[in-house]
Amino acid sequence: MRASGQDFDCDVLVVGGGIVGLSTAYALVRTAPGTRVTVLEKERGPARHQTGRNSGVIHSGIYYRPGSLKARFAVRGAAEMVKFCAEYGIGHEVTGKLIVATDRDELPRLHALVQRGRENGIPVRELGPAQITEYEPEVRGLAAIHVATTGICDYGAVAAQLATASGADVRYGEEVTVVDRRPWGVAVRTRSGTIVRARALVNCAGLHCDRVARLAGDDPGMRIVPFRGEYYDLARPGLVRGLVYPVPDPAFPFLGVHLTRGIDGGVHVGPNAVPALAREGYHWSTVRPLELAATVRWPGSWHIARRHWRYGAGEVRRSLSKRAFTTAARRLLPSLTEEDLRPAPAGVRAQAVLRDGTLADDFLIREAPRTVHVLNAPSPAATASLPIGREIARRALASLSA
């Protein structure tokens, strides 16, 4: 695949049609009108994986280290997402949420969240047991905090709107299989045989971002280790008014089993976090041996297993036992029964794991010649997608003049 400076099909080629890739395309055209942008997405429509399989929460940014990309972009992105949804008539609601401590050991972590929220500029109200029931009559806890800026929306609809509003050439059913980077730019070939030449490449491939980085000739220094999050729907949605979360364990990037009233009025219970046996392993029965072997060969996977096997064993138990899952959720909602839980579609988190087993805690964006790789963008990336898109667009446009 050869090209001269006159042969470009577009200025910037974005790989991945999830919310981050589409937000990047949207930002590129709005930041630099006239920029020709093409998006290649291997599925038949947008937002088929992480974007379309999450709980639909607009996160406040309270959990994230002050000054981190997650903190800055989530706080800013939450307000922008509400405005975007209002502008385009996309279903959304600013509901607020409770973070509830059900054990005395959790109280110091809850108080630390109060301080972190204030450092991130987020309004937080501390609650006692009686005040918890004013918000959520069926929820019990020793203490809680109310975070007013949390909300819910339909991220699949947001992604579809970004695709339309961006003005980019969005092509579905085009999986990138070859990347040829040269001093003049980048050419890619898709599984269908299509060749696209661009002056710069943006890798927003989510669950496959490390693979795309290697196709481009770059060592990402990490691997995506997929974790499946399993959900149930609540048969009695009237038990929960809004959003109710446990106090998270700071050693893990997962928020624990929580209760989320969606924009459709239903209530999700979950997710847990279990190792997936494929990048898109939404069921235990979905196994892709080559992908599983790649995960097992990565040294970071073994470091995680050694450090956190007790936590992982508990998550697997809750996956295989509805009774165990119910017990975990009953810490927040004591009146819950097994009969209240109906299986719902699962999601898979694209978690970047470093060679030493460190779980990448922040958004991870790395640059190479004429290339920007987005290597870790799990939750709250959907919330933060508009400012993330602008940051990626800024770096991509800078690479054009490098």
GROMACS .gro file of C-alpha atoms in nm:
model
  402
    1MET     CA    1   0.000   0.000   0.000
    2ARG     CA    2   0.177   0.309  -0.123
    3ALA     CA    3   0.057   0.666  -0.137
    4SER     CA    4   0.188   1.010  -0.216
    5GLY     CA    5   0.078   1.331  -0.051
    6GLN     CA    6  -0.192   1.369  -0.317
    7ASP     CA    7  -0.354   1.029  -0.260
    8PHE     CA    8  -0.514   1.070   0.083
    9ASP     CA    9  -0.872   0.953   0.124
   10CYS     CA   10  -0.904   1.161   0.442
   11ASP     CA   11  -0.701   1.371   0.679
   12VAL     CA   12  -0.770   1.168   0.995
   13LEU     CA   13  -0.879   0.805   1.009
   14VAL     CA   14  -1.047   0.694   1.333
   15VAL     CA   15  -1.057   0.321   1.408
   16GLY     CA   16  -1.354   0.240   1.631
   17GLY     CA   17  -1.716   0.354   1.628
   18GLY     CA   18  -1.786   0.356   1.999
   19ILE     CA   19  -1.865   0.678   2.181
   20VAL     CA   20  -1.498   0.782   2.217
   21GLY     CA   21  -1.417   0.731   1.850
   22LEU     CA   22  -1.732   0.911   1.736
   23SER     CA   23  -1.676   1.194   1.983
   24THR     CA   24  -1.325   1.232   1.842
   25ALA     CA   25  -1.464   1.258   1.489
   26TYR     CA   26  -1.719   1.513   1.611
   27ALA     CA   27  -1.446   1.718   1.780
   28LEU     CA   28  -1.211   1.702   1.481
   29VAL     CA   29  -1.464   1.855   1.244
   30ARG     CA   30  -1.584   2.115   1.493
   31THR     CA   31  -1.231   2.215   1.594
   32ALA     CA   32  -1.092   2.230   1.242
   33PRO     CA   33  -1.375   2.275   0.990
   34GLY     CA   34  -1.285   2.126   0.658
   35THR     CA   35  -1.092   1.838   0.811
   36ARG     CA   36  -1.182   1.518   0.628
   37VAL     CA   37  -1.253   1.242   0.881
   38THR     CA   38  -1.329   0.876   0.819
   39VAL     CA   39  -1.440   0.634   1.093
   40LEU     CA   40  -1.404   0.257   1.045
   41GLU     CA   41  -1.616   0.036   1.272
   42LYS     CA   42  -1.611  -0.343   1.241
   43GLU     CA   43  -1.971  -0.388   1.360
   44ARG     CA   44  -2.284  -0.308   1.160
   45GLY     CA   45  -2.367  -0.004   1.369
   46PRO     CA   46  -2.227   0.223   1.640
   47ALA     CA   47  -2.185   0.152   2.010
   48ARG     CA   48  -2.221  -0.227   1.997
   49HIS     CA   49  -1.978  -0.304   2.279
   50GLN     CA   50  -1.871  -0.099   2.585
   51THR     CA   51  -2.079   0.207   2.491
   52GLY     CA   52  -2.402   0.020   2.434
   53ARG     CA   53  -2.367  -0.232   2.717
   54ASN     CA   54  -2.316  -0.017   3.025
   55SER     CA   55  -2.560   0.104   3.290
   56GLY     CA   56  -2.614   0.443   3.126
   57VAL     CA   57  -2.486   0.648   3.420
   58ILE     CA   58  -2.356   1.003   3.380
   59HIS     CA   59  -2.085   0.987   3.646
   60SER     CA   60  -2.007   1.288   3.865
   61GLY     CA   61  -1.629   1.230   3.887
   62ILE     CA   62  -1.624   1.179   4.264
   63TYR     CA   63  -1.416   0.860   4.259
   64TYR     CA   64  -1.116   0.982   4.064
   65ARG     CA   65  -0.782   1.118   4.178
   66PRO     CA   66  -0.782   1.500   4.173
   67GLY     CA   67  -0.595   1.629   3.870
   68SER     CA   68  -0.624   1.299   3.679
   69LEU     CA   69  -0.772   1.287   3.331
   70LYS     CA   70  -1.064   1.087   3.468
   71ALA     CA   71  -1.143   1.349   3.731
   72ARG     CA   72  -1.106   1.649   3.502
   73PHE     CA   73  -1.289   1.501   3.206
   74ALA     CA   74  -1.567   1.332   3.405
   75VAL     CA   75  -1.660   1.648   3.595
   76ARG     CA   76  -1.653   1.856   3.277
   77GLY     CA   77  -1.805   1.580   3.066
   78ALA     CA   78  -2.103   1.522   3.295
   79ALA     CA   79  -2.224   1.879   3.248
   80GLU     CA   80  -2.153   1.868   2.874
   81MET     CA   81  -2.333   1.535   2.832
   82VAL     CA   82  -2.649   1.672   2.994
   83LYS     CA   83  -2.632   1.975   2.763
   84PHE     CA   84  -2.571   1.755   2.456
   85CYS     CA   85  -2.866   1.530   2.538
   86ALA     CA   86  -3.092   1.832   2.591
   87GLU     CA   87  -2.980   1.990   2.263
   88TYR     CA   88  -3.055   1.680   2.057
   89GLY     CA   89  -3.360   1.554   2.246
   90ILE     CA   90  -3.189   1.242   2.384
   91GLY     CA   91  -3.345   1.088   2.693
   92HIS     CA   92  -3.161   1.185   3.010
   93GLU     CA   93  -3.219   1.285   3.372
   94VAL     CA   94  -3.004   1.429   3.650
   95THR     CA   95  -3.107   1.197   3.931
   96GLY     CA   96  -2.830   1.225   4.189
   97LYS     CA   97  -2.706   0.909   4.360
   98LEU     CA   98  -2.631   0.761   4.699
   99ILE     CA   99  -2.302   0.596   4.797
  100VAL     CA  100  -2.387   0.385   5.101
  101ALA     CA  101  -2.165   0.237   5.371
  102THR     CA  102  -2.312  -0.083   5.516
  103ASP     CA  103  -2.015  -0.179   5.736
  104ARG     CA  104  -1.810   0.020   5.985
  105ASP     CA  105  -1.490  -0.067   5.798
  106GLU     CA  106  -1.628   0.131   5.502
  107LEU     CA  107  -1.680   0.455   5.694
  108PRO     CA  108  -1.322   0.587   5.655
  109ARG     CA  109  -1.339   0.522   5.279
  110LEU     CA  110  -1.675   0.700   5.262
  111HIS     CA  111  -1.531   1.005   5.440
  112ALA     CA  112  -1.233   0.997   5.201
  113LEU     CA  113  -1.479   1.012   4.910
  114VAL     CA  114  -1.638   1.321   5.062
  115GLN     CA  115  -1.299   1.491   5.066
  116ARG     CA  116  -1.215   1.375   4.714
  117GLY     CA  117  -1.549   1.502   4.585
  118ARG     CA  118  -1.486   1.844   4.735
  119GLU     CA  119  -1.135   1.853   4.586
  120ASN     CA  120  -1.289   1.778   4.247
  121GLY     CA  121  -1.547   2.055   4.290
  122ILE     CA  122  -1.844   1.819   4.328
  123PRO     CA  123  -2.127   1.905   4.571
  124VAL     CA  124  -2.163   1.627   4.828
  125ARG     CA  125  -2.412   1.590   5.114
  126GLU     CA  126  -2.341   1.355   5.406
  127LEU     CA  127  -2.633   1.147   5.532
  128GLY     CA  128  -2.715   0.942   5.839
  129PRO     CA  129  -2.933   0.626   5.842
  130ALA     CA  130  -3.264   0.813   5.869
  131GLN     CA  131  -3.172   1.048   5.586
  132ILE     CA  132  -3.084   0.753   5.361
  133THR     CA  133  -3.443   0.631   5.378
  134GLU     CA  134  -3.571   0.976   5.284
  135TYR     CA  135  -3.405   0.926   4.947
  136GLU     CA  136  -3.442   0.547   4.921
  137PRO     CA  137  -3.701   0.396   5.160
  138GLU     CA  138  -3.589   0.035   5.097
  139VAL     CA  139  -3.213   0.096   5.127
  140ARG     CA  140  -3.030   0.052   5.457
  141GLY     CA  141  -2.686   0.170   5.565
  142LEU     CA  142  -2.478   0.319   5.846
  143ALA     CA  143  -2.403   0.637   5.651
  144ALA     CA  144  -2.412   0.765   5.297
  145ILE     CA  145  -2.330   1.056   5.074
  146HIS     CA  146  -2.560   1.210   4.816
  147VAL     CA  147  -2.398   1.325   4.492
  148ALA     CA  148  -2.640   1.557   4.317
  149THR     CA  149  -2.470   1.584   3.976
  150THR     CA  150  -2.496   1.215   3.879
  151GLY     CA  151  -2.747   1.131   3.608
  152ILE     CA  152  -2.854   0.880   3.345
  153CYS     CA  153  -2.888   0.881   2.968
  154ASP     CA  154  -2.898   0.662   2.658
  155TYR     CA  155  -2.536   0.640   2.544
  156GLY     CA  156  -2.625   0.437   2.236
  157ALA     CA  157  -2.843   0.726   2.120
  158VAL     CA  158  -2.564   0.972   2.203
  159ALA     CA  159  -2.318   0.774   1.990
  160ALA     CA  160  -2.560   0.758   1.698
  161GLN     CA  161  -2.614   1.134   1.721
  162LEU     CA  162  -2.240   1.200   1.729
  163ALA     CA  163  -2.200   0.990   1.415
  164THR     CA  164  -2.465   1.197   1.237
  165ALA     CA  165  -2.366   1.539   1.372
  166SER     CA  166  -1.993   1.493   1.310
  167GLY     CA  167  -2.024   1.501   0.934
  168ALA     CA  168  -1.756   1.230   0.919
  169ASP     CA  169  -1.761   0.943   0.671
  170VAL     CA  170  -1.861   0.663   0.908
  171ARG     CA  171  -1.826   0.316   0.759
  172TYR     CA  172  -1.968   0.014   0.936
  173GLY     CA  173  -1.871  -0.350   0.882
  174GLU     CA  174  -1.508  -0.256   0.818
  175GLU     CA  175  -1.260  -0.433   1.046
  176VAL     CA  176  -0.901  -0.312   1.021
  177THR     CA  177  -0.658  -0.599   0.959
  178VAL     CA  178  -0.344  -0.423   0.825
  179VAL     CA  179  -0.188  -0.090   0.920
  180ASP     CA  180   0.098   0.047   0.708
  181ARG     CA  181   0.253   0.361   0.858
  182ARG     CA  182   0.494   0.563   0.647
  183PRO     CA  183   0.653   0.910   0.678
  184TRP     CA  184   0.376   1.053   0.462
  185GLY     CA  185   0.089   0.908   0.667
  186VAL     CA  186  -0.097   0.583   0.725
  187ALA     CA  187  -0.277   0.332   0.505
  188VAL     CA  188  -0.504   0.060   0.641
  189ARG     CA  189  -0.667  -0.242   0.483
  190THR     CA  190  -0.992  -0.387   0.617
  191ARG     CA  191  -1.113  -0.745   0.613
  192SER     CA  192  -1.331  -0.664   0.311
  193GLY     CA  193  -1.024  -0.548   0.116
  194THR     CA  194  -1.101  -0.176   0.142
  195ILE     CA  195  -0.792   0.046   0.160
  196VAL     CA  196  -0.807   0.387   0.328
  197ARG     CA  197  -0.514   0.632   0.325
  198ALA     CA  198  -0.493   0.911   0.580
  199ARG     CA  199  -0.251   1.170   0.701
  200ALA     CA  200  -0.301   1.055   1.062
  201LEU     CA  201  -0.456   0.761   1.248
  202VAL     CA  202  -0.652   0.761   1.574
  203ASN     CA  203  -0.691   0.424   1.745
  204CYS     CA  204  -1.014   0.412   1.947
  205ALA     CA  205  -1.065   0.038   1.906
  206GLY     CA  206  -1.163  -0.026   2.269
  207LEU     CA  207  -1.145  -0.399   2.338
  208HIS     CA  208  -0.901  -0.434   2.048
  209CYS     CA  209  -0.694  -0.117   2.092
  210ASP     CA  210  -0.373  -0.298   2.188
  211ARG     CA  211  -0.403  -0.519   1.878
  212VAL     CA  212  -0.444  -0.214   1.652
  213ALA     CA  213  -0.144  -0.049   1.819
  214ARG     CA  214   0.069  -0.354   1.740
  215LEU     CA  215  -0.060  -0.357   1.381
  216ALA     CA  216   0.075  -0.002   1.356
  217GLY     CA  217   0.415  -0.121   1.473
  218ASP     CA  218   0.391   0.027   1.823
  219ASP     CA  219   0.448  -0.153   2.153
  220PRO     CA  220   0.163  -0.030   2.373
  221GLY     CA  221   0.330  -0.156   2.693
  222MET     CA  222  -0.003  -0.300   2.808
  223ARG     CA  223  -0.262  -0.556   2.712
  224ILE     CA  224  -0.638  -0.542   2.726
  225VAL     CA  225  -0.760  -0.798   2.979
  226PRO     CA  226  -1.137  -0.825   2.937
  227PHE     CA  227  -1.362  -0.838   3.243
  228ARG     CA  228  -1.727  -0.928   3.199
  229GLY     CA  229  -1.984  -0.738   3.403
  230GLU     CA  230  -2.307  -0.930   3.453
  231TYR     CA  231  -2.639  -0.762   3.528
  232TYR     CA  232  -2.986  -0.852   3.644
  233ASP     CA  233  -3.302  -0.650   3.596
  234LEU     CA  234  -3.516  -0.586   3.902
  235ALA     CA  235  -3.860  -0.746   3.873
  236ARG     CA  236  -3.991  -0.495   4.130
  237PRO     CA  237  -3.837  -0.168   4.007
  238GLY     CA  238  -4.040   0.024   4.263
  239LEU     CA  239  -3.792  -0.090   4.528
  240VAL     CA  240  -3.541   0.165   4.400
  241ARG     CA  241  -3.602   0.530   4.320
  242GLY     CA  242  -3.268   0.627   4.168
  243LEU     CA  243  -2.903   0.520   4.183
  244VAL     CA  244  -2.751   0.342   4.484
  245TYR     CA  245  -2.383   0.239   4.504
  246PRO     CA  246  -2.168   0.066   4.766
  247VAL     CA  247  -1.844   0.222   4.888
  248PRO     CA  248  -1.580   0.106   4.636
  249ASP     CA  249  -1.256  -0.065   4.724
  250PRO     CA  250  -0.976   0.170   4.608
  251ALA     CA  251  -0.757  -0.129   4.519
  252PHE     CA  252  -0.979  -0.207   4.220
  253PRO     CA  253  -1.121  -0.001   3.932
  254PHE     CA  254  -1.462  -0.167   3.973
  255LEU     CA  255  -1.746  -0.002   4.167
  256GLY     CA  256  -1.915  -0.317   4.297
  257VAL     CA  257  -2.274  -0.438   4.258
  258HIS     CA  258  -2.503  -0.135   4.251
  259LEU     CA  259  -2.862  -0.040   4.175
  260THR     CA  260  -2.929   0.180   3.872
  261ARG     CA  261  -3.265   0.308   3.753
  262GLY     CA  262  -3.231   0.355   3.378
  263ILE     CA  263  -3.384   0.608   3.146
  264ASP     CA  264  -3.650   0.349   3.054
  265GLY     CA  265  -3.766   0.318   3.415
  266GLY     CA  266  -3.617  -0.028   3.470
  267VAL     CA  267  -3.358  -0.098   3.739
  268HIS     CA  268  -3.027  -0.276   3.673
  269VAL     CA  269  -2.859  -0.471   3.954
  270GLY     CA  270  -2.486  -0.522   3.897
  271PRO     CA  271  -2.233  -0.556   3.758
  272ASN     CA  272  -1.986  -0.798   3.901
  273ALA     CA  273  -1.643  -0.832   3.737
  274VAL     CA  274  -1.525  -1.172   3.615
  275PRO     CA  275  -1.251  -1.259   3.364
  276ALA     CA  276  -1.398  -1.293   3.016
  277LEU     CA  277  -1.273  -1.579   2.800
  278ALA     CA  278  -1.281  -1.363   2.487
  279ARG     CA  279  -1.251  -0.994   2.408
  280GLU     CA  280  -1.624  -0.995   2.338
  281GLY     CA  281  -1.704  -1.274   2.583
  282TYR     CA  282  -2.050  -1.181   2.703
  283HIS     CA  283  -2.119  -1.537   2.828
  284TRP     CA  284  -1.913  -1.809   2.995
  285SER     CA  285  -1.979  -2.017   2.683
  286THR     CA  286  -1.804  -1.762   2.458
  287VAL     CA  287  -1.443  -1.878   2.436
  288ARG     CA  288  -1.189  -1.768   2.175
  289PRO     CA  289  -0.876  -1.975   2.232
  290LEU     CA  290  -0.630  -1.739   2.063
  291GLU     CA  291  -0.754  -1.438   2.259
  292LEU     CA  292  -0.760  -1.636   2.583
  293ALA     CA  293  -0.407  -1.763   2.518
  294ALA     CA  294  -0.285  -1.405   2.460
  295THR     CA  295  -0.434  -1.300   2.795
  296VAL     CA  296  -0.278  -1.595   2.975
  297ARG     CA  297   0.065  -1.528   2.819
  298TRP     CA  298   0.070  -1.166   2.934
  299PRO     CA  299   0.278  -1.146   3.256
  300GLY     CA  300   0.044  -0.885   3.401
  301SER     CA  301  -0.241  -1.137   3.405
  302TRP     CA  302  -0.045  -1.367   3.636
  303HIS     CA  303   0.050  -1.079   3.865
  304ILE     CA  304  -0.320  -0.988   3.898
  305ALA     CA  305  -0.414  -1.348   3.971
  306ARG     CA  306  -0.154  -1.380   4.248
  307ARG     CA  307  -0.241  -1.049   4.413
  308HIS     CA  308  -0.618  -1.058   4.391
  309TRP     CA  309  -0.722  -1.422   4.372
  310ARG     CA  310  -0.951  -1.394   4.676
  311TYR     CA  311  -1.137  -1.099   4.525
  312GLY     CA  312  -1.157  -1.277   4.189
  313ALA     CA  313  -1.286  -1.597   4.344
  314GLY     CA  314  -1.567  -1.403   4.510
  315GLU     CA  315  -1.663  -1.242   4.180
  316VAL     CA  316  -1.669  -1.579   4.002
  317ARG     CA  317  -1.884  -1.723   4.281
  318ARG     CA  318  -2.135  -1.440   4.238
  319SER     CA  319  -2.134  -1.507   3.864
  320LEU     CA  320  -2.210  -1.878   3.901
  321SER     CA  321  -2.451  -1.849   4.196
  322LYS     CA  322  -2.760  -1.631   4.179
  323ARG     CA  323  -2.793  -1.674   4.554
  324ALA     CA  324  -2.445  -1.528   4.611
  325PHE     CA  325  -2.521  -1.238   4.376
  326THR     CA  326  -2.846  -1.171   4.562
  327THR     CA  327  -2.662  -1.175   4.894
  328ALA     CA  328  -2.419  -0.911   4.768
  329ALA     CA  329  -2.702  -0.685   4.650
  330ARG     CA  330  -2.899  -0.733   4.973
  331ARG     CA  331  -2.631  -0.546   5.163
  332LEU     CA  332  -2.787  -0.235   5.009
  333LEU     CA  333  -3.142  -0.361   4.956
  334PRO     CA  334  -3.237  -0.605   5.234
  335SER     CA  335  -3.584  -0.680   5.094
  336LEU     CA  336  -3.438  -0.818   4.770
  337THR     CA  337  -3.507  -1.186   4.688
  338GLU     CA  338  -3.369  -1.419   4.424
  339GLU     CA  339  -3.706  -1.406   4.249
  340ASP     CA  340  -3.663  -1.029   4.208
  341LEU     CA  341  -3.364  -1.077   3.975
  342ARG     CA  342  -3.408  -1.143   3.604
  343PRO     CA  343  -3.101  -1.199   3.382
  344ALA     CA  344  -3.004  -0.900   3.166
  345PRO     CA  345  -2.740  -0.852   2.893
  346ALA     CA  346  -2.381  -0.841   3.014
  347GLY     CA  347  -2.103  -0.600   2.920
  348VAL     CA  348  -1.726  -0.638   2.890
  349ARG     CA  349  -1.482  -0.384   3.029
  350ALA     CA  350  -1.165  -0.325   2.826
  351GLN     CA  351  -0.918  -0.299   3.113
  352ALA     CA  352  -0.558  -0.207   3.032
  353VAL     CA  353  -0.311  -0.410   3.238
  354LEU     CA  354   0.058  -0.322   3.250
  355ARG     CA  355   0.334  -0.583   3.241
  356ASP     CA  356   0.377  -0.572   3.620
  357GLY     CA  357   0.007  -0.640   3.678
  358THR     CA  358  -0.090  -0.280   3.749
  359LEU     CA  359  -0.444  -0.203   3.641
  360ALA     CA  360  -0.426   0.126   3.450
  361ASP     CA  361  -0.616   0.366   3.673
  362ASP     CA  362  -0.645   0.668   3.444
  363PHE     CA  363  -0.734   0.720   3.081
  364LEU     CA  364  -0.427   0.619   2.882
  365ILE     CA  365  -0.351   0.806   2.559
  366ARG     CA  366  -0.018   0.756   2.383
  367GLU     CA  367   0.122   0.914   2.070
  368ALA     CA  368   0.345   0.783   1.796
  369PRO     CA  369   0.436   0.933   1.458
  370ARG     CA  370   0.110   1.035   1.287
  371THR     CA  371  -0.080   0.819   1.534
  372VAL     CA  372  -0.276   0.860   1.857
  373HIS     CA  373  -0.359   0.545   2.055
  374VAL     CA  374  -0.637   0.545   2.316
  375LEU     CA  375  -0.529   0.248   2.527
  376ASN     CA  376  -0.745   0.270   2.838
  377ALA     CA  377  -1.089   0.426   2.826
  378PRO     CA  378  -1.331   0.227   3.042
  379SER     CA  379  -1.586   0.395   3.271
  380PRO     CA  380  -1.626   0.692   3.302
  381ALA     CA  381  -1.525   0.730   2.936
  382ALA     CA  382  -1.886   0.754   2.815
  383THR     CA  383  -1.953   1.037   3.062
  384ALA     CA  384  -1.627   1.206   2.968
  385SER     CA  385  -1.649   1.135   2.595
  386LEU     CA  386  -1.694   1.494   2.476
  387PRO     CA  387  -1.383   1.638   2.647
  388ILE     CA  388  -1.188   1.318   2.576
  389GLY     CA  389  -1.277   1.357   2.210
  390ARG     CA  390  -1.146   1.713   2.208
  391GLU     CA  391  -0.818   1.607   2.371
  392ILE     CA  392  -0.767   1.326   2.120
  393ALA     CA  393  -0.860   1.560   1.834
  394ARG     CA  394  -0.607   1.817   1.957
  395ARG     CA  395  -0.330   1.557   1.954
  396ALA     CA  396  -0.432   1.420   1.614
  397LEU     CA  397  -0.439   1.766   1.456
  398ALA     CA  398  -0.097   1.842   1.606
  399SER     CA  399   0.041   1.528   1.443
  400LEU     CA  400  -0.069   1.655   1.102
  401SER     CA  401   0.172   1.947   1.128
  402ALA     CA  402   0.454   1.755   1.293
   0.00000   0.00000   0.00000
